[in-house]
CSV table of C-alpha atoms in Angstrom, one decimal:
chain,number,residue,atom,x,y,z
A,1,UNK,CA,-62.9,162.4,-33.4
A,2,UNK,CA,-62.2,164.1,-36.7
A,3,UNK,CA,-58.3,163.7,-35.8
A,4,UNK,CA,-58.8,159.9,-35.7
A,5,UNK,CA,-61.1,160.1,-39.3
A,6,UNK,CA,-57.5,161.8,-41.0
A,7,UNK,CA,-55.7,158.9,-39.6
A,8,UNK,CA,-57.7,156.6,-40.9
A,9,UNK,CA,-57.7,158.3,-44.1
A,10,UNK,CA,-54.1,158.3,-44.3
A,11,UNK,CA,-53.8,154.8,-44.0
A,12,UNK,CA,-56.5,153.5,-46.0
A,13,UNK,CA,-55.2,155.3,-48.8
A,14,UNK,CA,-51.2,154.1,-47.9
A,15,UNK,CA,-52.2,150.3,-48.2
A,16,UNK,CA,-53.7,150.5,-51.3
A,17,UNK,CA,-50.9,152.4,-52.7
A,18,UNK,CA,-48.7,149.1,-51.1
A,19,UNK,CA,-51.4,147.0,-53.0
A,20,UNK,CA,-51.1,148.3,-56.3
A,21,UNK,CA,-47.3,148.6,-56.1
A,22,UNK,CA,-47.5,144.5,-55.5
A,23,UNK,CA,-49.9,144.0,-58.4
A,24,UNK,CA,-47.6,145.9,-60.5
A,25,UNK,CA,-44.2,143.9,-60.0
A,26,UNK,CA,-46.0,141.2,-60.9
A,27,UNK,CA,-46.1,139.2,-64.2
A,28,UNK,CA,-49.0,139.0,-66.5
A,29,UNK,CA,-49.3,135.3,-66.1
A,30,UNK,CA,-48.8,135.2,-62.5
A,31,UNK,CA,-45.0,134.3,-62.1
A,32,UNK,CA,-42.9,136.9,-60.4
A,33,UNK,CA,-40.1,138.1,-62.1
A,34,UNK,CA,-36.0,137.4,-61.5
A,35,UNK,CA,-35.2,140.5,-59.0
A,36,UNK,CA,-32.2,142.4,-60.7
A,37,UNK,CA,-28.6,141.2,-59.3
A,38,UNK,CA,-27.2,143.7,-57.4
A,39,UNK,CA,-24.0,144.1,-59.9
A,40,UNK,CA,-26.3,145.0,-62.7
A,41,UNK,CA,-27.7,143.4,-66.0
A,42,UNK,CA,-30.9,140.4,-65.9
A,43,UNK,CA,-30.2,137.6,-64.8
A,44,UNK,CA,-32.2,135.0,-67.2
A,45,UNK,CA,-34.0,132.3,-65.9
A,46,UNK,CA,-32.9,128.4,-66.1
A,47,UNK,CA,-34.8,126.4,-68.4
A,48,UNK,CA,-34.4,122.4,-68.8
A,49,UNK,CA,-35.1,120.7,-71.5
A,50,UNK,CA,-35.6,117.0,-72.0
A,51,UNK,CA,-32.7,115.1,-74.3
A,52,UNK,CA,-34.1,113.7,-77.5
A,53,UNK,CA,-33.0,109.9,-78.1
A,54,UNK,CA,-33.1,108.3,-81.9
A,55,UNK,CA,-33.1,104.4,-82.6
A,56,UNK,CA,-30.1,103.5,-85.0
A,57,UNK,CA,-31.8,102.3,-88.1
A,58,UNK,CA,-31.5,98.5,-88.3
A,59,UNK,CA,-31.3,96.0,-90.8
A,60,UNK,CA,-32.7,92.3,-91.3
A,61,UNK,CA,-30.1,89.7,-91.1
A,62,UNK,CA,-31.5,86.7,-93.6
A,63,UNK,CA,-29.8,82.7,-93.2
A,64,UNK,CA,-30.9,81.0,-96.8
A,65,UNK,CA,-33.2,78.4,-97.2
A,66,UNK,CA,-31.4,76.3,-99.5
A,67,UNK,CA,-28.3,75.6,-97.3
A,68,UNK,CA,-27.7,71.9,-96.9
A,69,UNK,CA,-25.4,69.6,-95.2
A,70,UNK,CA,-24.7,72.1,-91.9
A,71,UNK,CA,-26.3,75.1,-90.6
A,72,UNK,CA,-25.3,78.5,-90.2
A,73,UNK,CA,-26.5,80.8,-87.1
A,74,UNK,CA,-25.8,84.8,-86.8
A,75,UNK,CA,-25.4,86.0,-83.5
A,76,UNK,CA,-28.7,88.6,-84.1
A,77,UNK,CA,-31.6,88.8,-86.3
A,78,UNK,CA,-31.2,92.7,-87.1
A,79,UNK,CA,-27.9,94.9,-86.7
A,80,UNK,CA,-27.3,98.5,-87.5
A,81,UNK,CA,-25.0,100.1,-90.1
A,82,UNK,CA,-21.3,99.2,-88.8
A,83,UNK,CA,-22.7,96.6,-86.0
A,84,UNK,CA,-20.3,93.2,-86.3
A,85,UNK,CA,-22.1,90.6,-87.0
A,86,UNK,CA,-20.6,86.7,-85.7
A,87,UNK,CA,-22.0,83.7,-87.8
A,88,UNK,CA,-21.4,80.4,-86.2
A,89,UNK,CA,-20.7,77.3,-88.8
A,90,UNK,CA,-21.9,73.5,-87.6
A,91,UNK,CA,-21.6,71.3,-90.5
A,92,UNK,CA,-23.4,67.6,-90.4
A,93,UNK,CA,-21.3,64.6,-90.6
A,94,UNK,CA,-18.5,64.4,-92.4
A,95,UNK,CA,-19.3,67.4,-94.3
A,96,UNK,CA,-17.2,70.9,-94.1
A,97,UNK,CA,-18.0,74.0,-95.4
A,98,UNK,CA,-16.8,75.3,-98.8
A,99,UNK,CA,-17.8,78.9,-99.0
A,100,UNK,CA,-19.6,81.3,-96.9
A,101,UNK,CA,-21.0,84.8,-98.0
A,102,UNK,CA,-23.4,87.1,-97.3
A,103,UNK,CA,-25.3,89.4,-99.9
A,104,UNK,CA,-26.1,92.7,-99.3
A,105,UNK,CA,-29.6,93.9,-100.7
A,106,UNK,CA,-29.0,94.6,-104.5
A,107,UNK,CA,-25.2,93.6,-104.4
A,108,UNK,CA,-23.0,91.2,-105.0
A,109,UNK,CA,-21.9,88.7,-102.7
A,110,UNK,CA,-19.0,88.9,-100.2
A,111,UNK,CA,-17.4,85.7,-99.1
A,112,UNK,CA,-15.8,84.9,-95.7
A,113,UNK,CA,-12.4,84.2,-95.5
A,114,UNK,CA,-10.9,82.5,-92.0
A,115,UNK,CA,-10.3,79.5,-89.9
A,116,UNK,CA,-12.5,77.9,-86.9
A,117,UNK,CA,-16.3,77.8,-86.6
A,118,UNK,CA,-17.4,81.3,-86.6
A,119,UNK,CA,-16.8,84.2,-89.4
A,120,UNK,CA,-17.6,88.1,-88.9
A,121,UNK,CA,-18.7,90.3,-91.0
A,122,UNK,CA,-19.5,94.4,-90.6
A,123,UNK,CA,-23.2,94.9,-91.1
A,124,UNK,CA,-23.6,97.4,-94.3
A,125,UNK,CA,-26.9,100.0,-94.6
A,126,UNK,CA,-28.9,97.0,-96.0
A,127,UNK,CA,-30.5,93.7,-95.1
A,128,UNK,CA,-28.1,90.6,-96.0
A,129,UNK,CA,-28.9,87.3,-96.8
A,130,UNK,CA,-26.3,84.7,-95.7
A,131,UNK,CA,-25.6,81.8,-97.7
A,132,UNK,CA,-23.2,78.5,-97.4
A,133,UNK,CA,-22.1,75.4,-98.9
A,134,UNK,CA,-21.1,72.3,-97.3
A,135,UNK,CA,-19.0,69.4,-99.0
A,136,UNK,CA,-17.3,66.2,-98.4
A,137,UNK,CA,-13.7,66.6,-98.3
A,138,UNK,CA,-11.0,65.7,-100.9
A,139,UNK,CA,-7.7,65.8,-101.0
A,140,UNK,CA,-5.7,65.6,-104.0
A,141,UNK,CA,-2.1,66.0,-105.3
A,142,UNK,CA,-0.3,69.3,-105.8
A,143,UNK,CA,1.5,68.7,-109.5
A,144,UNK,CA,4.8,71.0,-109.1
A,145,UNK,CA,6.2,73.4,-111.5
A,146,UNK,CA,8.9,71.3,-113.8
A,147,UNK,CA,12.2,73.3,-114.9
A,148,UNK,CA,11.2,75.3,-117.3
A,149,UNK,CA,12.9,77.9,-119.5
A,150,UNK,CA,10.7,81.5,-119.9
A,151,UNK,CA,12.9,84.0,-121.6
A,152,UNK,CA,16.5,85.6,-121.1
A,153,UNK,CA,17.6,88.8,-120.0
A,154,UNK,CA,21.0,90.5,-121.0
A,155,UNK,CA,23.4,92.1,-118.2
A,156,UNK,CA,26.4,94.0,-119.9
A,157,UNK,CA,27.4,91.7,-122.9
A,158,UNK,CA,26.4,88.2,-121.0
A,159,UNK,CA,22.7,86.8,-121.7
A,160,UNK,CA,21.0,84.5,-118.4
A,161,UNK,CA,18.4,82.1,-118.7
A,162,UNK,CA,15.0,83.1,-117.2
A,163,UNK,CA,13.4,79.8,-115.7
A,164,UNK,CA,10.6,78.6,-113.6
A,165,UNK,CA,11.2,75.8,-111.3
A,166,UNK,CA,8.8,74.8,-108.0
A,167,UNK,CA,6.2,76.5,-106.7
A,168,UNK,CA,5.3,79.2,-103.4
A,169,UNK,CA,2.3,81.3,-102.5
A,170,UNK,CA,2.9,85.3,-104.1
A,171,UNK,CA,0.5,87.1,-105.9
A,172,UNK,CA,-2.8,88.4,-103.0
A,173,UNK,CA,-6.2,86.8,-104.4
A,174,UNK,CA,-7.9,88.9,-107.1
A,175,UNK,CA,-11.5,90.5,-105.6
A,176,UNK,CA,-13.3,88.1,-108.3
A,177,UNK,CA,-12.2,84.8,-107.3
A,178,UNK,CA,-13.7,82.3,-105.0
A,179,UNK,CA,-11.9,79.8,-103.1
A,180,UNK,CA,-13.6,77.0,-101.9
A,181,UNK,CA,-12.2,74.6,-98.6
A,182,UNK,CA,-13.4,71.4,-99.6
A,183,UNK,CA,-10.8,70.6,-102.5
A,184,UNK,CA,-7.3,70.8,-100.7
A,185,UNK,CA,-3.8,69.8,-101.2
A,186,UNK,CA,-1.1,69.3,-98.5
A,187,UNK,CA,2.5,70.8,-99.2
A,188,UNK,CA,5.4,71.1,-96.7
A,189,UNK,CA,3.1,73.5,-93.4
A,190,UNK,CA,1.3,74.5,-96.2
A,191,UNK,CA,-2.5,73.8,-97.1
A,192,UNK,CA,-3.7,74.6,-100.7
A,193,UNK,CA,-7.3,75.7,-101.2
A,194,UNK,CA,-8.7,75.4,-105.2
A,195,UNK,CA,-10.2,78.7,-106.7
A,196,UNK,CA,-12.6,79.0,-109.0
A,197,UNK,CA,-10.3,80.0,-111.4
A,198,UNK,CA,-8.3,76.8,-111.1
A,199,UNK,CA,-5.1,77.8,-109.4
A,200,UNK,CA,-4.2,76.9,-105.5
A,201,UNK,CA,-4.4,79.2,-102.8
A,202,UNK,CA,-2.7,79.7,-99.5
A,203,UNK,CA,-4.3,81.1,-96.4
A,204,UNK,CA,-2.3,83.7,-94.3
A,205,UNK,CA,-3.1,86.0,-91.6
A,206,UNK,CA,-2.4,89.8,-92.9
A,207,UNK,CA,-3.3,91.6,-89.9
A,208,UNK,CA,-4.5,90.7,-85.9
A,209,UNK,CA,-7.8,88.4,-86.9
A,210,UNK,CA,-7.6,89.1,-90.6
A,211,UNK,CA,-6.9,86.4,-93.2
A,212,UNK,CA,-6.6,86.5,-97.1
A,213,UNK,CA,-5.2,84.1,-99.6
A,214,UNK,CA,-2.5,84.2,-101.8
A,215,UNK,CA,-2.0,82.1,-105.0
A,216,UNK,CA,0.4,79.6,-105.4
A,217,UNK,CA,2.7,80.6,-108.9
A,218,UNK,CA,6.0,79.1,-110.1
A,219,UNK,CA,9.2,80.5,-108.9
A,220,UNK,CA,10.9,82.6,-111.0
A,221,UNK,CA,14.4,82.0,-111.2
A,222,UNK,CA,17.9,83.6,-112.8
A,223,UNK,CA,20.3,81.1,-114.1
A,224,UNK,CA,23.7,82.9,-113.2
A,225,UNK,CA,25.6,80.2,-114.1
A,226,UNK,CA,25.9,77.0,-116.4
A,227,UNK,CA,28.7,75.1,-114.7
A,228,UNK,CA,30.3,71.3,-115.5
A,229,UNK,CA,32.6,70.0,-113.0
A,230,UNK,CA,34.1,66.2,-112.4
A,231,UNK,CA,32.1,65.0,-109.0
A,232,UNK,CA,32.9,61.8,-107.0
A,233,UNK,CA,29.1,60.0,-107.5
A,234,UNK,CA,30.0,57.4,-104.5
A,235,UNK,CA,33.5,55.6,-105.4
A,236,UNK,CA,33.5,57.3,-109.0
A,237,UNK,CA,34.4,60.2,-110.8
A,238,UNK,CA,31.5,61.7,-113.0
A,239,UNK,CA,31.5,64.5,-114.8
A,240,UNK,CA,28.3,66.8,-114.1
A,241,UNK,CA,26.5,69.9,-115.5
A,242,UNK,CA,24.7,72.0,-113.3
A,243,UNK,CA,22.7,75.4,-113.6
A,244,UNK,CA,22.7,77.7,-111.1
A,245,UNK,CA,20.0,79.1,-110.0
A,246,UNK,CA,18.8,82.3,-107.8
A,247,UNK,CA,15.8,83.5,-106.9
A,248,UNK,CA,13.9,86.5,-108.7
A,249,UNK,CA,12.7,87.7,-105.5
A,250,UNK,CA,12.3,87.6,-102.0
A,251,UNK,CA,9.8,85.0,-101.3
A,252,UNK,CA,9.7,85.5,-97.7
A,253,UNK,CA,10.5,87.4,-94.9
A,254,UNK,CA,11.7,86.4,-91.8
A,255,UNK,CA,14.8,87.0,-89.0
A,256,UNK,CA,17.8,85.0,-89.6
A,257,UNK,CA,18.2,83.3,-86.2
A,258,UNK,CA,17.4,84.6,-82.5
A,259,UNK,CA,20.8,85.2,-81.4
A,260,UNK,CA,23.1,83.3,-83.8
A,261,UNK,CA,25.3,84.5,-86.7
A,262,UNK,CA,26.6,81.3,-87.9
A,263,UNK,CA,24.6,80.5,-90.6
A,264,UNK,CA,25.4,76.3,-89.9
A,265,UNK,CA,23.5,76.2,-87.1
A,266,UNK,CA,20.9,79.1,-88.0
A,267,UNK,CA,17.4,79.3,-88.2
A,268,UNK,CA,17.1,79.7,-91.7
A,269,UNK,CA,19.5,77.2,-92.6
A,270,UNK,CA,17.3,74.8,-91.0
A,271,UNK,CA,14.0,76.3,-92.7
A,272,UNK,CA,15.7,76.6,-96.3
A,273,UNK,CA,16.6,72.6,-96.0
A,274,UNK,CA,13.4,71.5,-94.4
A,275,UNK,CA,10.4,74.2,-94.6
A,276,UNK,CA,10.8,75.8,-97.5
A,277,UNK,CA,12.5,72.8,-99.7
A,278,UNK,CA,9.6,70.4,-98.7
A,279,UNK,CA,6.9,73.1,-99.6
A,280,UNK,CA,8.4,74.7,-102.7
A,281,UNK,CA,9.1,71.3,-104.5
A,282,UNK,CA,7.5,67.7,-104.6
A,283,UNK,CA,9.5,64.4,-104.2
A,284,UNK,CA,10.2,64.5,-107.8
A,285,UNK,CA,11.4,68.3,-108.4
A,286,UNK,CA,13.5,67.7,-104.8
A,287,UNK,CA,15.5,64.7,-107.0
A,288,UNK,CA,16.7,67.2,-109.7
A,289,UNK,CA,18.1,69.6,-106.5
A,290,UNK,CA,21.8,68.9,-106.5
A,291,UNK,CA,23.2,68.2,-103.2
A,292,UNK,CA,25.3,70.8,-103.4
A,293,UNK,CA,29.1,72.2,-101.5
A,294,UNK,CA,28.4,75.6,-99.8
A,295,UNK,CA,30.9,77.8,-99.8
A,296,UNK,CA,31.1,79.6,-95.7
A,297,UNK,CA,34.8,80.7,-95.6
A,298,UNK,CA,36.2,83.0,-94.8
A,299,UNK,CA,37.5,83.4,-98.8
A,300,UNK,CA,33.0,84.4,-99.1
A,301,UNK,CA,33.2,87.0,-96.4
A,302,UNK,CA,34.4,89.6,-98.9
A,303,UNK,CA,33.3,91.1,-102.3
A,304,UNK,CA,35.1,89.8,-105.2
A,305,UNK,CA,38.4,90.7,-106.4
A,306,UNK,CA,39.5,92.4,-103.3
A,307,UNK,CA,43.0,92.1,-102.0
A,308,UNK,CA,44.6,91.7,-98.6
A,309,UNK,CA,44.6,95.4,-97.9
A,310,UNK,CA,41.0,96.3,-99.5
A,311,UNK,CA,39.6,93.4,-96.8
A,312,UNK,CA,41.1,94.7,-93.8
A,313,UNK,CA,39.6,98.1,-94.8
A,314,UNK,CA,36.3,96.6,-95.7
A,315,UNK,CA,36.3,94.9,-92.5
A,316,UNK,CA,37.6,98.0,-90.4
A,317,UNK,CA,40.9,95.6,-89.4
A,318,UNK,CA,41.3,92.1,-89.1
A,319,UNK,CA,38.8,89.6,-89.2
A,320,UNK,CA,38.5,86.2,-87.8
A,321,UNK,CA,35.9,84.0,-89.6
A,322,UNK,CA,34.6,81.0,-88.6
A,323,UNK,CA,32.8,79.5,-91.2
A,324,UNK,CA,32.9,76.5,-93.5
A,325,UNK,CA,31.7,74.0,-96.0
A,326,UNK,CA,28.5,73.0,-95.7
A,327,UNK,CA,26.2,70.3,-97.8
A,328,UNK,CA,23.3,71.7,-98.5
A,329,UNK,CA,20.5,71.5,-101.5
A,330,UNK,CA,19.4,75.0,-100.6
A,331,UNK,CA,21.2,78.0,-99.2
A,332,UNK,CA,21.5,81.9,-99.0
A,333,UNK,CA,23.9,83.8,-101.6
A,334,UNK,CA,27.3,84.4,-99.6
A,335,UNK,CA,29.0,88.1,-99.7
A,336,UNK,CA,31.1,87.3,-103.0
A,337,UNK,CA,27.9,85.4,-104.8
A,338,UNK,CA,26.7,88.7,-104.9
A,339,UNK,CA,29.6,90.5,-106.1
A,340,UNK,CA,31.1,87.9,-108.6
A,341,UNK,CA,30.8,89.5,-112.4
A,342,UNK,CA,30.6,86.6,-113.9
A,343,UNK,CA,27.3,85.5,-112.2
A,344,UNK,CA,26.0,89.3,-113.7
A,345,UNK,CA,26.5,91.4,-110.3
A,346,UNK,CA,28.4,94.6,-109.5
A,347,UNK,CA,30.7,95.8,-107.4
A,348,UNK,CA,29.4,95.8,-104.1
A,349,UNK,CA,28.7,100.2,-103.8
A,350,UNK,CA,26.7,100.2,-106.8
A,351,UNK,CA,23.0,101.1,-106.0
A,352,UNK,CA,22.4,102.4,-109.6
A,353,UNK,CA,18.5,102.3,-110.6
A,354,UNK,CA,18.5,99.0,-112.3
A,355,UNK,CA,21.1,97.2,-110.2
A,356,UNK,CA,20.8,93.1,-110.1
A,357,UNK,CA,20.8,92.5,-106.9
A,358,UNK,CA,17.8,94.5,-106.5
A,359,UNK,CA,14.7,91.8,-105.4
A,360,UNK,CA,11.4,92.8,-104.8
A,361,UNK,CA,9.3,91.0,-102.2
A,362,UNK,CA,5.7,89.0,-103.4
A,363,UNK,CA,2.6,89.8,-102.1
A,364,UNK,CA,3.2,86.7,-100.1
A,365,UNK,CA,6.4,88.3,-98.1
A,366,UNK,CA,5.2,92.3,-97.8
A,367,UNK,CA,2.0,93.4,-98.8
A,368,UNK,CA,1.6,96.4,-100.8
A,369,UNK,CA,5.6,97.0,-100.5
A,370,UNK,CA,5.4,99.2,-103.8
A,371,UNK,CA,8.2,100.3,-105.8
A,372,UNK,CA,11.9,99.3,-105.0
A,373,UNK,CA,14.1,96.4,-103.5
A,374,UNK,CA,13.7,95.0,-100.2
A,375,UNK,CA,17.1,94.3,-97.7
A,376,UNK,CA,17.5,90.3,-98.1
A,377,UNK,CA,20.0,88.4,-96.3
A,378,UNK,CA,23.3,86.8,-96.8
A,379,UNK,CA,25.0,83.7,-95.3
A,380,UNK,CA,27.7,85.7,-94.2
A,381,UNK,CA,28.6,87.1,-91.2
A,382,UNK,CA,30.3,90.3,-90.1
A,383,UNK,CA,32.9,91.8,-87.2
A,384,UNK,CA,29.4,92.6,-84.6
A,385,UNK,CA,27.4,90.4,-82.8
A,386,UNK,CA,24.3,89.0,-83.4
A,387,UNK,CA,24.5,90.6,-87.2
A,388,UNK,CA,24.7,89.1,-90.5
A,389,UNK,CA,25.4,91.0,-93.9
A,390,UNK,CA,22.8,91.6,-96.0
A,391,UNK,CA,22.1,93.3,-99.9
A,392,UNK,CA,20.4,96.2,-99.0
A,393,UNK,CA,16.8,97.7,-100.8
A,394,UNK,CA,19.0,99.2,-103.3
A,395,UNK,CA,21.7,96.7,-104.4
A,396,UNK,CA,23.9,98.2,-102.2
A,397,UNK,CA,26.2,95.1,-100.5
A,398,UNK,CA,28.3,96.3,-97.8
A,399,UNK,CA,25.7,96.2,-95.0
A,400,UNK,CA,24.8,94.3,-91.7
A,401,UNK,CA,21.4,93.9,-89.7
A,402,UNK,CA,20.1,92.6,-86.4
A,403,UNK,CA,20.0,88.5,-87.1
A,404,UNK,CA,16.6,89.0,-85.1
A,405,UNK,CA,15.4,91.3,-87.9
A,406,UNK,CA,11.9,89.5,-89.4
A,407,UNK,CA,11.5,92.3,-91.6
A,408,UNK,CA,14.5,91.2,-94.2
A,409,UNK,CA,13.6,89.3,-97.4
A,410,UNK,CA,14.9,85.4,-98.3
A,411,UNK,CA,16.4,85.1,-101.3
A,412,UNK,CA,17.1,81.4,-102.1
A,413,UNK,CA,19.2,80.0,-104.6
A,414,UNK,CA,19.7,76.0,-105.5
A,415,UNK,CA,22.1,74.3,-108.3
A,416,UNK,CA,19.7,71.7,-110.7
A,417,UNK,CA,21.2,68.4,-111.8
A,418,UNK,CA,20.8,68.5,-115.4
A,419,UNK,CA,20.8,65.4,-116.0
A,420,UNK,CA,17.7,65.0,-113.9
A,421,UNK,CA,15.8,67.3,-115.9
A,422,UNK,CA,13.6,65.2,-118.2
């Protein structure tokens, strides 16, 4: 009996040692702690937290009340800082819009540039309020640039007339100006828009989806040479003066064919004759454009002055050349143009700073082209295929390029009829 009362004793007093043991391993808030991993250190416990969301700030899109004539609708009410933002254009009636802007709060107004029915704009940290104006159209005609001496410039002991003659887009729109679409004027493919400031502008595309305008200045001309010459005028003999002129820069730039290097049945043969002479002069400039011999020998194919044995080296051996005359009033500067002295041009290596065949491109042609020439082409060809010769960036005039190339500069050059200047 007392054996069985030590037993009892012993095990009483062993489970409540196991009890308090359990109580102790045990947190103060009633969560058991993380047992210790068996290769050492604490292992922490995993906590998830929830992900906090914030709303993009948004800003009120406004149409005006006092648009008339048409309506405009935005694509949403409200938009976020750098949302785009699509506003649709429905004119009434005849009517067709003019200008388009929207105003940021406290800003000035930006005006929409582009073509169709809709025009986007990126949504700035402010409300906007759109505005438009609607007009009737009217059409009216684009007065050309008459012949028109502007100064002179001296090259070696020689002095050349500086002219303006006919008209083509250059100079990219100034931020201040505001061109409306209801005053137009049609020349050659090109549309004319009126600014604010009086002058024509042209629309052209400057990137994928982007447009801007350009103005519409007189071309600037070098008169390289004042030349008289007897002429048959039909039946008769008539003796003729003639200035002629070339082009003070590159007023374009596009590829000279897409596989040809005969400049008679080229590309820009075609566009010189029809494009750009029906664009760059009205009917009544066009009549002082003398119908003029072009030179495509193959006496042009080779800088001025050379002899038998300097050709075949500038050719690498002999050269066959099938060129020609050709009637034309406009046309590209051949390989001896561009070499002759007497027309103030050097010999064909130099690419000296200041060198006149250097021509830098308008706005129109490259934008932002910066400092120096562009390459420019010539009518005549050279010993490869499918290339042309061309004055390169830095005068230099012994080159050839990819007639494919659209990258290379026009250059035109025209004689005037004097006689038709009035």
């Amino acid at each position: 009996m007392r054996i069985i009362s030590k037993f009892t004793a012993i095990f009483f007093c062993l489970a409540l040692f196991l009890l308090w043991n359990s109580c102790s391993n045990s947190s103060g808030d009633g969560s058991s702690e993380s047992a210790t991993p068996s290769g050492g250190g604490t292992q922490t416990p995993t906590t998830t937290e929830t992900p906090t969301t914030t709303t993009p700030t948004t800003y009120k899109i406004t149409i005006s009340d006092g648009i008339e004539n048409g309506t405009i609708t935005a694509d949403k009410q409200t938009a976020a800082e750098g949302e785009t933002v699509t506003l649709t254009i429905s004119p009434s009636g005849y009517y067709v819009l003019n200008t388009l802007n929207y105003t940021p709060q406290d800003e000035s107004a930006e005006y929409l540039c582009g073509i169709g029915d809709t025009r986007t704009f990126v949504m700035p940290a402010k409300n906007v309020t759109i505005c438009a104006d609607f007009e009737i159209p009217r059409r009216i005609a684009f007065t050309g640039t008459a012949y028109s001496v502007t100064g002179s410039v001296t090259i070696g002991e020689t002095q050349y007339d500086l002219v303006v003659f006919g008209d083509w887009p250059q100079s990219r729109i100034k931020k201040n100006i505001i061109v409306g679409e209801t005053t137009t004027a049609k020349m050659g493919s090109f549309t004319y828009y009126k600014g604010n400031d009086g002058s024509w502008y042209v629309k052209k595309e400057i990137s994928e989806g982007n447009l801007d305008y350009f103005k519409v200045e007189p071309i600037k001309w070098r008169v390289v040479a004042k030349e008289s010459n007897w002429v048959y005028v039909g039946n008769a003999q008539s003796y003729v003066y003639r200035n002629f002129l070339v082009a003070e820069n590159a007023l374009v730039c596009k590829r000279f064919d897409d596989d040809k290097k005969n400049y008679a049945d080229s590309e820009i043969r075609s566009w010189l004759n029809n494009e750009f002479l029906n664009t760059a002069f009205t009917s009544s400039l066009q009549i002082c454009i003398a119908e003029d011999t072009v030179d495509n020998t193959e006496w042009t194919a080779y800088p001025y002055g050379m002899t038998t044995a300097q050709k075949k080296r500038f050719f690498g051996g002999d050269f066959s050349y099938s060129g020609g005359h050709l009637t034309d009033k406009i046309f590209l500067l051949s390989e001896q143009n561009v070499t002759y002295d007497k027309y103030g041009f050097s010999v064909y290596t130099d690419k000296s700073e200041g060198n006149t065949r250097i021509r830098k491109p308008v706005d129109f042609a490259i934008l932002d082209y910066g400092d120096g020439g562009v390459n420019w082409w010539l009518l005549t060809a050279c010993t490869y295929n499918s290339c042309e010769r061309y004055v390169r960036g830095d005068g230099y005039a012994n080159c050839y390029g990819t007639v494919t190339d659209s990258s290379f500069g026009v250059v035109p050059a025209l004689r005037v009829d004097c006689s038709k200047l009035n």
